[in-house]
C-alpha cells in the first residue's frame, strides 16, 4: 500500500518518458515507414549507420577490453585519473567532442599535420564517423566490462596464477567467460550509443550522403524537406533502441549501468 | 523547508519576466546584420542563428519567436509566412578560399583532390550553390560536385570548415567573407546567383524590429555589411 505513493510520485516522469515514444510510434504508420525507408537517402543512411556502428563496436571491443581489464583492479592514484578520463566523453556534450576531434585530427589539428604527411585525411570520411562513434561510445563498454570483470573477484585469478597460468590465459579461460554477460551488455549498449551518435559526427565528419550522412544526421537535415523519411528513420532508430535495451536486459537481468 | 517554496516561486517568476526579450530567428549568414538591426530598433533581442529551413520548420512546429529572417522564400513557405514576408536584402553566392590554398580561379574547383564544403540542399545557400552548378557545363559541374566533401547544416558551418582549413574552398555568400582573411572568387556570370533575404514579424512585438530593418538607418547597416538592395 505504501508503495502506491511512490508509484504515484514516479508517474509524471514515467509519462514524460513514455509519451514522446508513443507519439512517435503512433504518428509513424507502417506503410509510410516502409515507403520512407525505401527512399535512396534513407537506404544510404541506414547502410552507413549499420556498418560504421558495427565496426566501431568491434574497435571498442578490441581496444577497450585491455583497458577494462586494467581498470577492473580497483584503480588507485593514477588509475583513478585514467578511470575519470575514460568516463569523460559520457559527460562531454557531443558537439564539444566533435570540435575536440577536429582540433586533434583535423588538417590544422594537433596530430593533423603528421597524419597529412602520412597521406591520411580524416575529416569528411567514413573513418571520421567511426572515430566519433568510438570516442563517445567506448566509455559505456569499458565501464560495463570492467565492472563485470571486477565482479568475479580476484580469488579465482590469483589461484590460477599460483598454478602457473599466465594473466592472458587466466583472462581468456576464466575471467572473460565469467564476465561474458557484462561484456555482451557493454557491447550492446555502446553499439546503440554509436548508432545514435550525432553531434560529434556532424562536426568532425561533416555530412555527405553515403559517406558521412548517418541516420541521425539524415533525420536532422532531412526532416523538413521530406518529413516522411525523417519519421521513418526515427521510428527505425527508436525500434532498434528498444529492442537493444530489451536484449541488454535479457543478457544481463541486473544491469551494471 | 517552508522558506524554500516562496524562494523557488520568486525564482520562477523572475525567469518568466526575463523571457520577455524579443526573439529573432535568423539565417546564419545574417546573424551580424541581425544584431546591427537590433541596434537601429533600440532593442537587445535574443538572436538564434541557423539554417533558414531548420528555423522555419521550428516555427511551423510552434517555436516562439517574434521575427524570422530567411535567405530565400522557400524557407518562408515552410514557416507558412510566404505571403506576409518582405524581401529586404540580398547577397551574392561566392566561393571562399584560403589565400595560400590550391584554388585561385573558379575552374580550380574542378581539379582532382580539391575539397569543397557547401551548405546542405536543405538550406538556401545549398540550393543557390546547386542552382549555380546547374548553369555550368555538365563536365565542369560534375567535377566540382565530385569535390564537394560535405554538405553542412548552414552556410556558416561551411565557412567554419574553410576557416579551420579542413576544406580548400566553400560555397558561401560574399557577405560571409567580408570580416575574414579569406579570398573571394566570383562565380562565373552565367551561374551567378543572388540570394534574397526575407523578413517577417511573427508577433506584434516583432513589428518594430521589422520596421527598423526597412528604415534608411537599417538600410545603411545592411549596406555597411555588404548586403544589397532587393
PDB file of N, CA and C in Angstrom, chain B residues 129-183:
ATOM      1  N   UNK B 129      23.820  27.181 -54.413  1.00  0.00           N
ATOM      2  CA  UNK B 129      25.034  26.560 -54.965  1.00  0.00           C
ATOM      3  C   UNK B 129      24.663  25.529 -56.025  1.00  0.00           C
ATOM      4  N   UNK B 130      23.625  24.734 -55.733  1.00  0.00           N
ATOM      5  CA  UNK B 130      23.195  23.727 -56.708  1.00  0.00           C
ATOM      6  C   UNK B 130      22.670  24.404 -57.979  1.00  0.00           C
ATOM      7  N   UNK B 131      21.918  25.487 -57.785  1.00  0.00           N
ATOM      8  CA  UNK B 131      21.382  26.206 -58.948  1.00  0.00           C
ATOM      9  C   UNK B 131      22.522  26.748 -59.796  1.00  0.00           C
ATOM     10  N   UNK B 132      23.579  27.242 -59.153  1.00  0.00           N
ATOM     11  CA  UNK B 132      24.734  27.761 -59.884  1.00  0.00           C
ATOM     12  C   UNK B 132      25.397  26.635 -60.683  1.00  0.00           C
ATOM     13  N   UNK B 133      25.570  25.487 -60.062  1.00  0.00           N
ATOM     14  CA  UNK B 133      26.228  24.366 -60.744  1.00  0.00           C
ATOM     15  C   UNK B 133      25.416  23.911 -61.952  1.00  0.00           C
ATOM     16  N   UNK B 134      24.087  23.989 -61.823  1.00  0.00           N
ATOM     17  CA  UNK B 134      23.244  23.563 -62.942  1.00  0.00           C
ATOM     18  C   UNK B 134      23.412  24.459 -64.169  1.00  0.00           C
ATOM     19  N   UNK B 135      23.850  25.705 -63.938  1.00  0.00           N
ATOM     20  CA  UNK B 135      24.042  26.629 -65.051  1.00  0.00           C
ATOM     21  C   UNK B 135      25.362  26.400 -65.763  1.00  0.00           C
ATOM     22  N   UNK B 136      26.257  25.661 -65.155  1.00  0.00           N
ATOM     23  CA  UNK B 136      27.574  25.419 -65.759  1.00  0.00           C
ATOM     24  C   UNK B 136      27.503  24.213 -66.682  1.00  0.00           C
ATOM     25  N   UNK B 137      28.533  24.034 -67.496  1.00  0.00           N
ATOM     26  CA  UNK B 137      28.606  22.866 -68.351  1.00  0.00           C
ATOM     27  C   UNK B 137      28.609  21.602 -67.508  1.00  0.00           C
ATOM     28  N   UNK B 138      28.060  20.522 -68.063  1.00  0.00           N
ATOM     29  CA  UNK B 138      27.905  19.289 -67.307  1.00  0.00           C
ATOM     30  C   UNK B 138      29.243  18.756 -66.799  1.00  0.00           C
ATOM     31  N   UNK B 139      30.285  18.903 -67.605  1.00  0.00           N
ATOM     32  CA  UNK B 139      31.581  18.334 -67.234  1.00  0.00           C
ATOM     33  C   UNK B 139      32.174  19.083 -66.034  1.00  0.00           C
ATOM     34  N   UNK B 140      32.164  20.417 -66.147  1.00  0.00           N
ATOM     35  CA  UNK B 140      32.695  21.248 -65.059  1.00  0.00           C
ATOM     36  C   UNK B 140      31.887  21.039 -63.785  1.00  0.00           C
ATOM     37  N   UNK B 141      30.561  21.085 -63.944  1.00  0.00           N
ATOM     38  CA  UNK B 141      29.688  20.933 -62.780  1.00  0.00           C
ATOM     39  C   UNK B 141      29.898  19.572 -62.122  1.00  0.00           C
ATOM     40  N   UNK B 142      30.028  18.539 -62.943  1.00  0.00           N
ATOM     41  CA  UNK B 142      30.215  17.187 -62.412  1.00  0.00           C
ATOM     42  C   UNK B 142      31.508  17.086 -61.621  1.00  0.00           C
ATOM     43  N   UNK B 143      32.578  17.686 -62.169  1.00  0.00           N
ATOM     44  CA  UNK B 143      33.871  17.618 -61.488  1.00  0.00           C
ATOM     45  C   UNK B 143      33.837  18.394 -60.173  1.00  0.00           C
ATOM     46  N   UNK B 144      33.116  19.514 -60.161  1.00  0.00           N
ATOM     47  CA  UNK B 144      33.014  20.296 -58.914  1.00  0.00           C
ATOM     48  C   UNK B 144      32.174  19.535 -57.892  1.00  0.00           C
ATOM     49  N   UNK B 145      31.048  18.968 -58.365  1.00  0.00           N
ATOM     50  CA  UNK B 145      30.193  18.197 -57.451  1.00  0.00           C
ATOM     51  C   UNK B 145      30.974  17.067 -56.805  1.00  0.00           C
ATOM     52  N   UNK B 146      31.838  16.425 -57.602  1.00  0.00           N
ATOM     53  CA  UNK B 146      32.602  15.292 -57.083  1.00  0.00           C
ATOM     54  C   UNK B 146      33.590  15.744 -56.010  1.00  0.00           C
ATOM     55  N   UNK B 147      33.926  17.031 -55.990  1.00  0.00           N
ATOM     56  CA  UNK B 147      34.877  17.538 -54.991  1.00  0.00           C
ATOM     57  C   UNK B 147      34.199  18.058 -53.726  1.00  0.00           C
ATOM     58  N   UNK B 148      32.874  18.111 -53.731  1.00  0.00           N
ATOM     59  CA  UNK B 148      32.168  18.548 -52.515  1.00  0.00           C
ATOM     60  C   UNK B 148      32.222  17.401 -51.510  1.00  0.00           C
ATOM     61  N   UNK B 149      32.917  17.653 -50.403  1.00  0.00           N
ATOM     62  CA  UNK B 149      33.105  16.581 -49.424  1.00  0.00           C
ATOM     63  C   UNK B 149      32.099  16.645 -48.288  1.00  0.00           C
ATOM     64  N   UNK B 150      31.448  17.793 -48.124  1.00  0.00           N
ATOM     65  CA  UNK B 150      30.474  17.865 -47.036  1.00  0.00           C
ATOM     66  C   UNK B 150      29.382  18.866 -47.363  1.00  0.00           C
ATOM     67  N   UNK B 151      28.160  18.541 -46.935  1.00  0.00           N
ATOM     68  CA  UNK B 151      27.014  19.436 -47.104  1.00  0.00           C
ATOM     69  C   UNK B 151      26.573  19.855 -45.723  1.00  0.00           C
ATOM     70  N   UNK B 152      26.993  21.034 -45.316  1.00  0.00           N
ATOM     71  CA  UNK B 152      26.864  21.474 -43.930  1.00  0.00           C
ATOM     72  C   UNK B 152      25.460  21.995 -43.634  1.00  0.00           C
ATOM     73  N   UNK B 153      25.063  21.932 -42.347  1.00  0.00           N
ATOM     74  CA  UNK B 153      23.708  22.342 -41.986  1.00  0.00           C
ATOM     75  C   UNK B 153      23.427  23.835 -42.164  1.00  0.00           C
ATOM     76  N   UNK B 154      24.446  24.664 -42.266  1.00  0.00           N
ATOM     77  CA  UNK B 154      24.207  26.070 -42.556  1.00  0.00           C
ATOM     78  C   UNK B 154      25.412  26.619 -43.296  1.00  0.00           C
ATOM     79  N   UNK B 155      25.247  27.800 -43.911  1.00  0.00           N
ATOM     80  CA  UNK B 155      26.346  28.372 -44.681  1.00  0.00           C
ATOM     81  C   UNK B 155      27.495  28.747 -43.746  1.00  0.00           C
ATOM     82  N   UNK B 156      27.159  29.145 -42.516  1.00  0.00           N
ATOM     83  CA  UNK B 156      28.211  29.497 -41.569  1.00  0.00           C
ATOM     84  C   UNK B 156      29.057  28.286 -41.168  1.00  0.00           C
ATOM     85  N   UNK B 157      28.447  27.111 -41.095  1.00  0.00           N
ATOM     86  CA  UNK B 157      29.279  25.972 -40.724  1.00  0.00           C
ATOM     87  C   UNK B 157      30.138  25.543 -41.914  1.00  0.00           C
ATOM     88  N   UNK B 158      29.687  25.785 -43.147  1.00  0.00           N
ATOM     89  CA  UNK B 158      30.556  25.556 -44.309  1.00  0.00           C
ATOM     90  C   UNK B 158      31.749  26.520 -44.253  1.00  0.00           C
ATOM     91  N   UNK B 159      31.453  27.779 -43.908  1.00  0.00           N
ATOM     92  CA  UNK B 159      32.518  28.793 -43.777  1.00  0.00           C
ATOM     93  C   UNK B 159      33.524  28.386 -42.689  1.00  0.00           C
ATOM     94  N   UNK B 160      32.965  27.869 -41.583  1.00  0.00           N
ATOM     95  CA  UNK B 160      33.812  27.442 -40.460  1.00  0.00           C
ATOM     96  C   UNK B 160      34.797  26.360 -40.889  1.00  0.00           C
ATOM     97  N   UNK B 161      34.311  25.420 -41.703  1.00  0.00           N
ATOM     98  CA  UNK B 161      35.187  24.322 -42.147  1.00  0.00           C
ATOM     99  C   UNK B 161      36.312  24.869 -43.012  1.00  0.00           C
ATOM    100  N   UNK B 162      36.017  25.945 -43.752  1.00  0.00           N
ATOM    101  CA  UNK B 162      37.057  26.580 -44.574  1.00  0.00           C
ATOM    102  C   UNK B 162      38.051  27.322 -43.681  1.00  0.00           C
ATOM    103  N   UNK B 163      37.538  28.049 -42.693  1.00  0.00           N
ATOM    104  CA  UNK B 163      38.430  28.800 -41.809  1.00  0.00           C
ATOM    105  C   UNK B 163      39.337  27.852 -41.032  1.00  0.00           C
ATOM    106  N   UNK B 164      38.837  26.685 -40.695  1.00  0.00           N
ATOM    107  CA  UNK B 164      39.646  25.709 -39.966  1.00  0.00           C
ATOM    108  C   UNK B 164      40.653  25.015 -40.884  1.00  0.00           C
ATOM    109  N   UNK B 165      40.550  25.257 -42.170  1.00  0.00           N
ATOM    110  CA  UNK B 165      41.488  24.633 -43.101  1.00  0.00           C
ATOM    111  C   UNK B 165      41.132  23.195 -43.449  1.00  0.00           C
ATOM    112  N   UNK B 166      39.924  22.759 -43.108  1.00  0.00           N
ATOM    113  CA  UNK B 166      39.542  21.378 -43.425  1.00  0.00           C
ATOM    114  C   UNK B 166      39.174  21.231 -44.896  1.00  0.00           C
ATOM    115  N   UNK B 167      38.776  22.324 -45.521  1.00  0.00           N
ATOM    116  CA  UNK B 167      38.478  22.289 -46.958  1.00  0.00           C
ATOM    117  C   UNK B 167      39.263  23.408 -47.643  1.00  0.00           C
ATOM    118  N   UNK B 168      39.370  23.308 -48.976  1.00  0.00           N
ATOM    119  CA  UNK B 168      40.118  24.306 -49.740  1.00  0.00           C
ATOM    120  C   UNK B 168      39.226  25.449 -50.204  1.00  0.00           C
ATOM    121  N   UNK B 169      37.935  25.190 -50.285  1.00  0.00           N
ATOM    122  CA  UNK B 169      37.017  26.216 -50.773  1.00  0.00           C
ATOM    123  C   UNK B 169      35.626  25.917 -50.225  1.00  0.00           C
ATOM    124  N   UNK B 170      34.800  26.952 -50.179  1.00  0.00           N
ATOM    125  CA  UNK B 170      33.432  26.760 -49.707  1.00  0.00           C
ATOM    126  C   UNK B 170      32.491  27.671 -50.484  1.00  0.00           C
ATOM    127  N   UNK B 171      31.313  27.149 -50.810  1.00  0.00           N
ATOM    128  CA  UNK B 171      30.264  27.969 -51.401  1.00  0.00           C
ATOM    129  C   UNK B 171      29.579  28.740 -50.283  1.00  0.00           C
ATOM    130  N   UNK B 172      29.734  30.060 -50.290  1.00  0.00           N
ATOM    131  CA  UNK B 172      29.162  30.898 -49.239  1.00  0.00           C
ATOM    132  C   UNK B 172      28.572  32.147 -49.904  1.00  0.00           C
ATOM    133  N   UNK B 173      28.215  33.142 -49.117  1.00  0.00           N
ATOM    134  CA  UNK B 173      27.788  34.430 -49.665  1.00  0.00           C
ATOM    135  C   UNK B 173      28.958  35.419 -49.586  1.00  0.00           C
ATOM    136  N   UNK B 174      28.987  36.366 -50.496  1.00  0.00           N
ATOM    137  CA  UNK B 174      30.028  37.398 -50.458  1.00  0.00           C
ATOM    138  C   UNK B 174      30.095  38.074 -49.090  1.00  0.00           C
ATOM    139  N   UNK B 175      28.909  38.255 -48.468  1.00  0.00           N
ATOM    140  CA  UNK B 175      28.856  38.947 -47.177  1.00  0.00           C
ATOM    141  C   UNK B 175      29.526  38.143 -46.066  1.00  0.00           C
ATOM    142  N   UNK B 176      29.556  36.801 -46.203  1.00  0.00           N
ATOM    143  CA  UNK B 176      30.198  35.965 -45.185  1.00  0.00           C
ATOM    144  C   UNK B 176      31.702  36.194 -45.162  1.00  0.00           C
ATOM    145  N   UNK B 177      32.252  36.632 -46.287  1.00  0.00           N
ATOM    146  CA  UNK B 177      33.712  36.695 -46.424  1.00  0.00           C
ATOM    147  C   UNK B 177      34.279  38.041 -45.987  1.00  0.00           C
ATOM    148  N   UNK B 178      33.400  39.019 -45.795  1.00  0.00           N
ATOM    149  CA  UNK B 178      33.885  40.378 -45.521  1.00  0.00           C
ATOM    150  C   UNK B 178      34.822  40.484 -44.332  1.00  0.00           C
ATOM    151  N   UNK B 179      34.419  39.918 -43.221  1.00  0.00           N
ATOM    152  CA  UNK B 179      35.187  40.117 -41.984  1.00  0.00           C
ATOM    153  C   UNK B 179      36.257  39.038 -41.803  1.00  0.00           C
ATOM    154  N   UNK B 180      36.637  38.347 -42.872  1.00  0.00           N
ATOM    155  CA  UNK B 180      37.589  37.246 -42.723  1.00  0.00           C
ATOM    156  C   UNK B 180      38.846  37.500 -43.544  1.00  0.00           C
ATOM    157  N   UNK B 181      39.833  36.640 -43.353  1.00  0.00           N
ATOM    158  CA  UNK B 181      41.072  36.710 -44.126  1.00  0.00           C
ATOM    159  C   UNK B 181      40.937  35.944 -45.437  1.00  0.00           C
ATOM    160  N   UNK B 182      39.750  35.425 -45.673  1.00  0.00           N
ATOM    161  CA  UNK B 182      39.582  34.546 -46.823  1.00  0.00           C
ATOM    162  C   UNK B 182      39.500  35.343 -48.122  1.00  0.00           C
ATOM    163  N   UNK B 183      39.836  34.686 -49.229  1.00  0.00           N
ATOM    164  CA  UNK B 183      39.724  35.321 -50.537  1.00  0.00           C
ATOM    165  C   UNK B 183      38.351  34.996 -51.124  1.00  0.00           C
TER     166      UNK B 183
END
